Amino acid sequence: MKIHVRNNVNWVGKIDWELLKFHGNEYSTHRGSSYNSYLVQEEKTVLIDTVWKPYAKEFVENLKKEIDLKKIDYIIANHAESDHSGALPELMRHIPDTPIYCTENAVKSLTGHYHQRWNFRPVKTGDTLDIGNGKKFVFVEMKMLHWPDSMASYLTGDNILFSNDAFGQHYASEHMFNDLVDQAELFAECIKYYANILTPFSALVEKKINEVLALNIPIDIIATSHGVIWRNNPVQIVEKYLAWSKNYQENQITILYDTMWDGTRIMAENIAAGIRGADSAVTVKLFNIGKTDKNDIITEVFRSKLILVGSPTIGRGITSATAGILEMIEGLKFKNKKAAAFGCYGWSGESVAKINGILEQAGFALADQGLKCLWNPDEPAIEQCRNFGAAIAKR
Ligand code: FEO
């Protein structure tokens, strides 16, 4: 299967409708994904990226239907992660001497993955590759967006930026173009992708986008490595990235809680009622951490100005689900957000102090020292939760 992109550029990747988890078990893909590979046929023929290893044979067989593999003059490997390089070993068995253009860091990571001495041609930002008919590729290193080896390749003449992971989303669609898909689904997947993968690199996102914009090159199409190709107003996703990279937040407070016997849930719901009573404009969302997809939770944290994290005390600490989501939150290095903790306990009651410690470590400013409730909340405790919520809303 191939999909025409523009002139002599075709998509030759794989749409993965059945993918449910990505990065092992670290990222949920409710709407599948795609691994986008592109074939550019000018005087020289260029293949950009490949697909994930399970689809390697299928990918190479499909590619053979489009072109005699020996006619591929150059391969561009924009990124070494397995979802894009996984079919390289299968492909290189057929064309072992074909030059692979990639960053110096990608030479290291591709070699680290596959232990092959392929014909690497390391490139730096500004380096070019002439492919005839007046067209050339211009390479732009995208270090730490999101791996040290990441790179984008710009095709002059067709004005296509092959951006790899940047501006992508895990979204399977036969339509493959941004103007043909459900916009709510598309942007839900875009923000989830940014929140869960790019948040720690936000400062670099802003810097790199401004660096590319300063080049003043026309970008008619952004051809990512996952999900849709941005051909209709591609600048819209660039603008979203710029907004998301600047310590993004909406007028939202998110309450994350886990509960064993409902006490901490009752606290959460009454804290929410207190917030709503004090501020009718703020969006308040509640999620049971143990029952909610962790990446969807992270997306809501990303959108929040303040989060409340609640766990009952179990053993001498917090529930495993709470610990898991806090570990993710800490690793993503959110900035400019506030937080507070709450939770029920029966005797020792360590949970609030423990959550406070992790939240501070994760860079959140504590809006309050937190609220503890002995046993199940009674009427005075429920009142305390409402007052706590109201006070939080005013901060
Ligand atoms: Fe889609 Fe970083 O791989």
Short mmCIF file of C-alpha atoms and ligand atoms in Angstrom, two decimals:
data_model
loop_
_atom_site.label_atom_id
_atom_site.label_comp_id
_atom_site.label_asym_id
_atom_site.label_seq_id
_atom_site.Cartn_x
_atom_site.Cartn_y
_atom_site.Cartn_z
CA MET A 1 0.00 0.00 0.00
CA LYS A 2 1.23 3.46 -0.80
CA ILE A 3 -0.34 6.87 -0.33
CA HIS A 4 0.56 9.79 -2.55
CA VAL A 5 1.83 12.79 -0.59
CA ARG A 6 3.04 15.29 -3.21
CA ASN A 7 4.71 15.04 -6.62
CA ASN A 8 7.20 12.18 -6.38
CA VAL A 9 6.78 11.61 -2.65
CA ASN A 10 4.76 8.64 -1.41
CA TRP A 11 3.98 7.21 2.02
CA VAL A 12 5.02 3.55 2.22
CA GLY A 13 4.64 2.87 5.95
CA LYS A 14 2.38 0.70 8.07
CA ILE A 15 -0.92 1.56 9.75
CA ASP A 16 -1.10 -0.42 12.99
CA TRP A 17 -4.77 -0.66 13.88
CA GLU A 18 -4.30 -3.22 16.62
CA LEU A 19 -1.61 -1.50 18.68
CA LEU A 20 -2.85 -1.03 22.25
CA LYS A 21 0.41 -0.28 24.06
CA PHE A 22 3.57 1.46 22.94
CA HIS A 23 6.98 1.74 24.61
CA GLY A 24 6.33 -1.65 26.20
CA ASN A 25 3.47 -0.94 28.59
CA GLU A 26 4.31 2.76 29.06
CA TYR A 27 1.98 4.41 26.55
CA SER A 28 -1.61 3.45 25.76
CA THR A 29 -2.64 3.75 22.13
CA HIS A 30 -6.44 3.73 22.23
CA ARG A 31 -6.62 4.60 18.55
CA GLY A 32 -3.70 2.51 17.25
CA SER A 33 -0.81 4.18 15.46
CA SER A 34 1.13 4.25 12.23
CA TYR A 35 4.83 4.02 11.41
CA ASN A 36 5.34 6.41 8.55
CA SER A 37 7.99 5.73 5.95
CA TYR A 38 8.34 7.78 2.79
CA LEU A 39 9.71 7.04 -0.64
CA VAL A 40 11.04 10.01 -2.63
CA GLN A 41 11.76 9.30 -6.31
CA GLU A 42 13.62 12.05 -8.10
CA GLU A 43 16.83 11.48 -10.11
CA LYS A 44 17.90 9.77 -6.92
CA THR A 45 15.60 7.55 -4.91
CA VAL A 46 15.44 8.05 -1.16
CA LEU A 47 13.70 6.05 1.57
CA ILE A 48 12.95 7.94 4.78
CA ASP A 49 12.68 5.77 7.91
CA THR A 50 11.13 2.30 8.09
CA VAL A 51 8.63 0.62 10.44
CA TRP A 52 8.55 -1.36 13.69
CA LYS A 53 10.19 -4.79 13.62
CA PRO A 54 7.00 -6.95 13.73
CA TYR A 55 6.09 -5.46 10.36
CA ALA A 56 9.58 -5.60 8.84
CA LYS A 57 8.95 -8.40 6.33
CA GLU A 58 5.57 -6.99 5.31
CA PHE A 59 7.16 -3.56 4.86
CA VAL A 60 10.00 -4.82 2.66
CA GLU A 61 7.63 -7.00 0.59
CA ASN A 62 5.36 -4.00 0.02
CA LEU A 63 8.32 -1.83 -0.85
CA LYS A 64 9.44 -4.37 -3.44
CA LYS A 65 6.09 -3.96 -5.16
CA GLU A 66 6.77 -0.23 -5.50
CA ILE A 67 10.40 -0.29 -6.48
CA ASP A 68 13.35 -2.55 -7.20
CA LEU A 69 15.13 -2.23 -3.84
CA LYS A 70 18.47 -1.89 -5.63
CA LYS A 71 17.21 1.40 -7.05
CA ILE A 72 17.15 2.96 -3.59
CA ASP A 73 20.15 5.30 -3.64
CA TYR A 74 19.96 6.63 -0.09
CA ILE A 75 18.23 5.88 3.17
CA ILE A 76 17.54 8.66 5.66
CA ALA A 77 17.17 7.43 9.25
CA ASN A 78 15.72 10.40 11.11
CA HIS A 79 15.62 8.48 14.39
CA ALA A 80 17.00 5.19 15.69
CA GLU A 81 14.14 4.14 17.96
CA SER A 82 12.86 0.69 17.01
CA ASP A 83 9.46 1.84 15.78
CA HIS A 84 11.23 3.60 12.88
CA SER A 85 14.40 1.58 12.43
CA GLY A 86 12.97 -1.88 13.18
CA ALA A 87 12.81 -2.92 9.52
CA LEU A 88 16.33 -1.71 8.69
CA PRO A 89 18.01 -5.09 9.33
CA GLU A 90 15.53 -6.82 6.97
CA LEU A 91 15.92 -4.10 4.35
CA MET A 92 19.71 -3.97 4.61
CA ARG A 93 19.93 -7.72 3.97
CA HIS A 94 18.80 -6.86 0.44
CA ILE A 95 20.82 -3.65 -0.05
CA PRO A 96 23.71 -3.88 2.44
CA ASP A 97 25.85 -1.10 0.94
CA THR A 98 23.18 1.60 0.60
CA PRO A 99 24.27 4.77 2.43
CA ILE A 100 22.28 5.62 5.56
CA TYR A 101 22.12 9.35 6.33
CA CYS A 102 21.62 10.03 10.02
CA THR A 103 23.12 12.00 12.88
CA GLU A 104 26.36 11.01 14.58
CA ASN A 105 24.29 10.03 17.62
CA ALA A 106 22.10 7.81 15.44
CA VAL A 107 25.19 5.96 14.23
CA LYS A 108 25.80 5.09 17.88
CA SER A 109 22.21 4.15 18.69
CA LEU A 110 21.60 2.22 15.44
CA THR A 111 24.83 0.32 16.01
CA GLY A 112 23.80 -0.23 19.63
CA HIS A 113 20.47 -1.66 18.51
CA TYR A 114 21.53 -3.83 15.58
CA HIS A 115 25.32 -4.30 15.86
CA GLN A 116 25.80 -3.92 12.11
CA ARG A 117 28.49 -1.97 10.29
CA TRP A 118 26.23 -0.29 7.79
CA ASN A 119 27.37 2.43 5.39
CA PHE A 120 26.58 5.34 7.70
CA ARG A 121 26.88 8.93 6.45
CA PRO A 122 26.65 11.15 9.55
CA VAL A 123 25.12 14.59 8.98
CA LYS A 124 24.79 17.80 10.96
CA THR A 125 22.30 20.66 10.89
CA GLY A 126 22.57 22.47 7.56
CA ASP A 127 24.14 19.56 5.68
CA THR A 128 22.39 18.77 2.40
CA LEU A 129 21.84 15.81 0.10
CA ASP A 130 21.26 16.54 -3.58
CA ILE A 131 18.69 14.22 -5.16
CA GLY A 132 18.48 15.77 -8.63
CA ASN A 133 15.70 17.60 -10.47
CA GLY A 134 16.74 20.71 -8.53
CA LYS A 135 15.77 19.22 -5.19
CA LYS A 136 17.75 18.47 -2.10
CA PHE A 137 17.33 17.42 1.49
CA VAL A 138 18.44 19.78 4.25
CA PHE A 139 19.05 18.09 7.60
CA VAL A 140 18.16 19.60 10.97
CA GLU A 141 19.38 17.91 14.14
CA MET A 142 16.59 17.67 16.74
CA LYS A 143 18.72 16.61 19.67
CA MET A 144 16.59 15.39 22.62
CA LEU A 145 13.37 15.81 20.65
CA HIS A 146 13.08 13.28 21.88
CA TRP A 147 16.27 11.19 21.66
CA PRO A 148 19.86 12.42 21.25
CA ASP A 149 19.80 11.08 17.67
CA SER A 150 16.52 12.66 16.51
CA MET A 151 16.65 14.60 13.26
CA ALA A 152 14.29 16.22 10.76
CA SER A 153 14.83 16.34 7.01
CA TYR A 154 13.47 19.11 4.81
CA LEU A 155 12.85 18.51 1.09
CA THR A 156 13.28 21.63 -0.99
CA GLY A 157 11.04 22.16 -4.00
CA ASP A 158 8.23 20.13 -2.42
CA ASN A 159 8.59 22.08 0.83
CA ILE A 160 8.04 19.05 3.02
CA LEU A 161 9.44 18.80 6.53
CA PHE A 162 9.89 15.16 7.50
CA SER A 163 9.75 15.81 11.22
CA ASN A 164 9.85 12.25 12.57
CA ASP A 165 8.25 12.00 16.05
CA ALA A 166 7.76 15.77 16.43
CA PHE A 167 4.19 16.86 15.61
CA GLY A 168 3.11 13.20 15.45
CA GLN A 169 0.46 11.31 17.34
CA HIS A 170 -0.54 7.71 17.87
CA TYR A 171 -3.56 7.64 15.64
CA ALA A 172 -4.44 5.03 13.03
CA SER A 173 -6.46 6.29 10.09
CA GLU A 174 -6.80 5.14 6.50
CA HIS A 175 -7.12 8.82 5.59
CA MET A 176 -3.59 9.74 6.74
CA PHE A 177 -4.06 13.50 6.22
CA ASN A 178 -4.94 16.00 8.93
CA ASP A 179 -7.83 17.56 7.01
CA LEU A 180 -9.59 14.21 6.49
CA VAL A 181 -9.82 12.95 10.07
CA ASP A 182 -11.96 13.75 13.08
CA GLN A 183 -10.39 16.91 14.51
CA ALA A 184 -11.34 16.21 18.14
CA GLU A 185 -9.76 12.74 17.97
CA LEU A 186 -6.67 14.12 16.23
CA PHE A 187 -5.97 16.89 18.73
CA ALA A 188 -6.76 14.62 21.70
CA GLU A 189 -4.01 12.30 20.46
CA CYS A 190 -1.65 15.22 19.73
CA ILE A 191 -1.86 16.67 23.24
CA LYS A 192 -1.58 13.21 24.82
CA TYR A 193 1.56 12.58 22.76
CA TYR A 194 3.09 15.91 23.76
CA ALA A 195 2.15 15.57 27.43
CA ASN A 196 3.47 12.04 27.81
CA ILE A 197 6.58 12.22 25.65
CA LEU A 198 7.73 15.78 25.06
CA THR A 199 6.95 17.57 28.34
CA PRO A 200 10.46 17.17 29.81
CA PHE A 201 11.97 18.68 26.65
CA SER A 202 9.67 21.70 26.38
CA ALA A 203 12.46 24.28 26.57
CA LEU A 204 14.15 22.57 23.64
CA VAL A 205 10.89 22.38 21.68
CA GLU A 206 10.46 26.15 21.79
CA LYS A 207 14.12 26.78 20.91
CA LYS A 208 14.11 24.33 18.01
CA ILE A 209 10.85 25.60 16.53
CA ASN A 210 12.12 29.17 16.65
CA GLU A 211 15.38 28.02 15.04
CA VAL A 212 13.46 26.37 12.18
CA LEU A 213 11.11 29.36 11.77
CA ALA A 214 14.15 31.66 11.59
CA LEU A 215 15.36 29.75 8.52
CA ASN A 216 12.37 31.26 6.70
CA ILE A 217 11.83 28.16 4.63
CA PRO A 218 8.39 27.50 3.20
CA ILE A 219 6.79 24.49 4.89
CA ASP A 220 3.75 23.29 2.97
CA ILE A 221 3.60 19.83 4.50
CA ILE A 222 4.80 18.33 7.77
CA ALA A 223 5.22 14.61 7.27
CA THR A 224 5.56 13.03 10.70
CA SER A 225 6.53 9.48 11.59
CA HIS A 226 3.28 8.67 13.46
CA GLY A 227 -0.29 9.45 12.55
CA VAL A 228 -1.46 12.02 10.04
CA ILE A 229 0.47 14.08 7.53
CA TRP A 230 -0.15 17.79 8.12
CA ARG A 231 -0.94 19.19 4.66
CA ASN A 232 -3.74 21.59 5.59
CA ASN A 233 -2.41 24.58 7.50
CA PRO A 234 0.53 22.66 8.99
CA VAL A 235 1.49 25.70 11.05
CA GLN A 236 -1.47 24.93 13.33
CA ILE A 237 0.37 22.06 14.98
CA VAL A 238 3.55 24.15 15.23
CA GLU A 239 1.53 26.82 17.05
CA LYS A 240 0.10 24.18 19.38
CA TYR A 241 3.61 22.95 20.16
CA LEU A 242 4.75 26.48 20.91
CA ALA A 243 1.81 26.95 23.30
CA TRP A 244 2.34 23.56 24.94
CA SER A 245 6.05 24.18 25.37
CA LYS A 246 5.49 27.30 27.49
CA ASN A 247 4.56 25.70 30.84
CA TYR A 248 1.10 25.03 29.46
CA GLN A 249 -1.95 25.07 31.70
CA GLU A 250 -5.68 25.58 31.42
CA ASN A 251 -8.08 26.75 34.10
CA GLN A 252 -8.34 23.21 35.39
CA ILE A 253 -7.85 21.47 38.71
CA THR A 254 -7.43 17.72 38.53
CA ILE A 255 -8.06 15.47 41.51
CA LEU A 256 -6.27 12.13 41.40
CA TYR A 257 -7.12 9.68 44.13
CA ASP A 258 -6.91 6.04 44.99
CA THR A 259 -9.17 4.45 47.56
CA MET A 260 -9.49 1.13 49.37
CA TRP A 261 -12.78 1.41 51.28
CA ASP A 262 -14.13 4.65 49.76
CA GLY A 263 -12.90 7.06 52.43
CA THR A 264 -10.40 8.82 50.16
CA ARG A 265 -12.96 8.82 47.33
CA ILE A 266 -15.47 10.59 49.58
CA MET A 267 -12.75 13.09 50.48
CA ALA A 268 -11.99 13.65 46.77
CA GLU A 269 -15.61 14.25 45.84
CA ASN A 270 -16.16 16.71 48.67
CA ILE A 271 -12.93 18.56 47.94
CA ALA A 272 -14.23 18.87 44.34
CA ALA A 273 -17.55 20.22 45.66
CA GLY A 274 -15.64 22.77 47.74
CA ILE A 275 -13.64 23.92 44.70
CA ARG A 276 -16.77 24.23 42.56
CA GLY A 277 -18.56 26.18 45.29
CA ALA A 278 -15.71 28.68 45.51
CA ASP A 279 -14.97 29.01 41.80
CA SER A 280 -17.64 28.10 39.26
CA ALA A 281 -15.36 28.88 36.31
CA VAL A 282 -12.63 26.36 37.03
CA THR A 283 -12.87 22.92 35.44
CA VAL A 284 -12.61 20.21 38.07
CA LYS A 285 -11.93 16.62 37.04
CA LEU A 286 -11.65 13.56 39.25
CA PHE A 287 -9.89 10.32 38.40
CA ASN A 288 -9.54 7.12 40.36
CA ILE A 289 -5.86 6.42 39.72
CA GLY A 290 -6.31 2.66 40.02
CA LYS A 291 -9.07 2.59 37.40
CA THR A 292 -7.93 5.19 34.89
CA ASP A 293 -5.46 4.90 32.02
CA LYS A 294 -2.20 6.38 33.29
CA ASN A 295 -1.40 8.28 30.09
CA ASP A 296 -4.85 9.86 30.04
CA ILE A 297 -4.19 10.98 33.62
CA ILE A 298 -0.87 12.51 32.56
CA THR A 299 -2.65 14.43 29.79
CA GLU A 300 -5.03 15.88 32.38
CA VAL A 301 -2.13 16.79 34.67
CA PHE A 302 -0.53 18.56 31.70
CA ARG A 303 -3.70 20.63 31.24
CA SER A 304 -4.00 21.52 34.94
CA LYS A 305 -2.86 24.54 36.92
CA LEU A 306 -3.14 22.55 40.14
CA ILE A 307 -3.44 18.89 41.00
CA LEU A 308 -4.64 17.21 44.17
CA VAL A 309 -3.31 13.75 44.88
CA GLY A 310 -5.04 11.51 47.38
CA SER A 311 -4.17 8.10 48.75
CA PRO A 312 -5.11 6.22 51.87
CA THR A 313 -2.20 5.11 54.00
CA ILE A 314 -1.41 1.47 53.32
CA GLY A 315 1.42 -0.21 55.15
CA ARG A 316 3.61 2.78 55.90
CA GLY A 317 3.04 4.55 52.60
CA ILE A 318 0.73 5.05 49.64
CA THR A 319 -1.05 2.71 47.24
CA SER A 320 0.99 1.21 44.43
CA ALA A 321 -1.18 2.94 41.81
CA THR A 322 -0.53 6.34 43.45
CA ALA A 323 3.20 5.61 43.62
CA GLY A 324 3.16 4.65 39.93
CA ILE A 325 1.47 7.79 38.68
CA LEU A 326 3.65 9.99 40.92
CA GLU A 327 6.74 8.33 39.43
CA MET A 328 5.50 9.23 35.95
CA ILE A 329 4.64 12.78 37.03
CA GLU A 330 8.09 13.25 38.57
CA GLY A 331 9.84 11.99 35.43
CA LEU A 332 7.98 14.38 33.16
CA LYS A 333 9.32 17.50 34.93
CA PHE A 334 6.15 19.59 34.82
CA LYS A 335 6.73 23.25 35.54
CA ASN A 336 4.69 26.09 37.03
CA LYS A 337 2.04 23.87 38.59
CA LYS A 338 0.71 23.68 42.13
CA ALA A 339 -0.35 20.64 44.10
CA ALA A 340 -1.67 19.38 47.40
CA ALA A 341 -2.24 15.98 48.99
CA PHE A 342 -5.01 14.31 50.97
CA GLY A 343 -5.93 10.88 52.25
CA CYS A 344 -7.63 8.72 54.86
CA TYR A 345 -5.79 6.73 57.47
CA GLY A 346 -6.50 4.45 60.40
CA TRP A 347 -3.47 4.80 62.67
CA SER A 348 -0.04 5.94 61.47
CA GLY A 349 -1.17 8.06 58.47
CA GLU A 350 1.99 8.56 56.42
CA SER A 351 0.36 9.04 53.01
CA VAL A 352 -0.03 12.83 52.91
CA ALA A 353 3.53 13.54 54.02
CA LYS A 354 4.84 10.99 51.54
CA ILE A 355 2.85 12.47 48.63
CA ASN A 356 3.95 15.99 49.63
CA GLY A 357 7.58 14.90 49.47
CA ILE A 358 7.22 13.39 46.00
CA LEU A 359 5.27 16.37 44.67
CA GLU A 360 7.93 18.79 45.88
CA GLN A 361 10.63 16.59 44.42
CA ALA A 362 8.70 16.66 41.14
CA GLY A 363 8.81 20.47 41.07
CA PHE A 364 5.26 21.26 42.16
CA ALA A 365 4.65 24.16 44.55
CA LEU A 366 2.61 22.93 47.50
CA ALA A 367 -0.61 24.93 47.76
CA ASP A 368 -1.26 23.48 51.19
CA GLN A 369 0.32 21.06 53.64
CA GLY A 370 -2.51 18.64 52.88
CA LEU A 371 -5.56 17.13 54.53
CA LYS A 372 -5.70 13.90 56.50
CA CYS A 373 -8.84 12.17 57.67
CA LEU A 374 -8.93 9.53 60.43
CA TRP A 375 -11.05 6.50 59.45
CA ASN A 376 -14.02 7.25 57.21
CA PRO A 377 -15.04 10.90 56.84
CA ASP A 378 -17.95 11.88 59.10
CA GLU A 379 -19.96 15.09 58.69
CA PRO A 380 -17.34 17.37 60.29
CA ALA A 381 -14.63 15.75 58.16
CA ILE A 382 -16.74 16.19 55.02
CA GLU A 383 -17.14 19.86 55.92
CA GLN A 384 -13.38 20.05 56.37
CA CYS A 385 -12.89 18.58 52.88
CA ARG A 386 -15.23 21.18 51.39
CA ASN A 387 -13.43 23.98 53.18
CA PHE A 388 -10.10 22.55 52.03
CA GLY A 389 -11.35 22.52 48.42
CA ALA A 390 -12.65 26.09 48.71
CA ALA A 391 -9.35 27.29 50.15
CA ILE A 392 -7.39 25.53 47.40
CA ALA A 393 -9.59 27.13 44.73
CA LYS A 394 -8.78 30.58 46.11
CA ARG A 395 -5.05 29.97 45.88
FE1 FEO B 1 8.40 7.10 17.24
FE2 FEO B 1 10.96 8.03 19.27
O1 FEO B 1 10.00 6.90 18.14
#
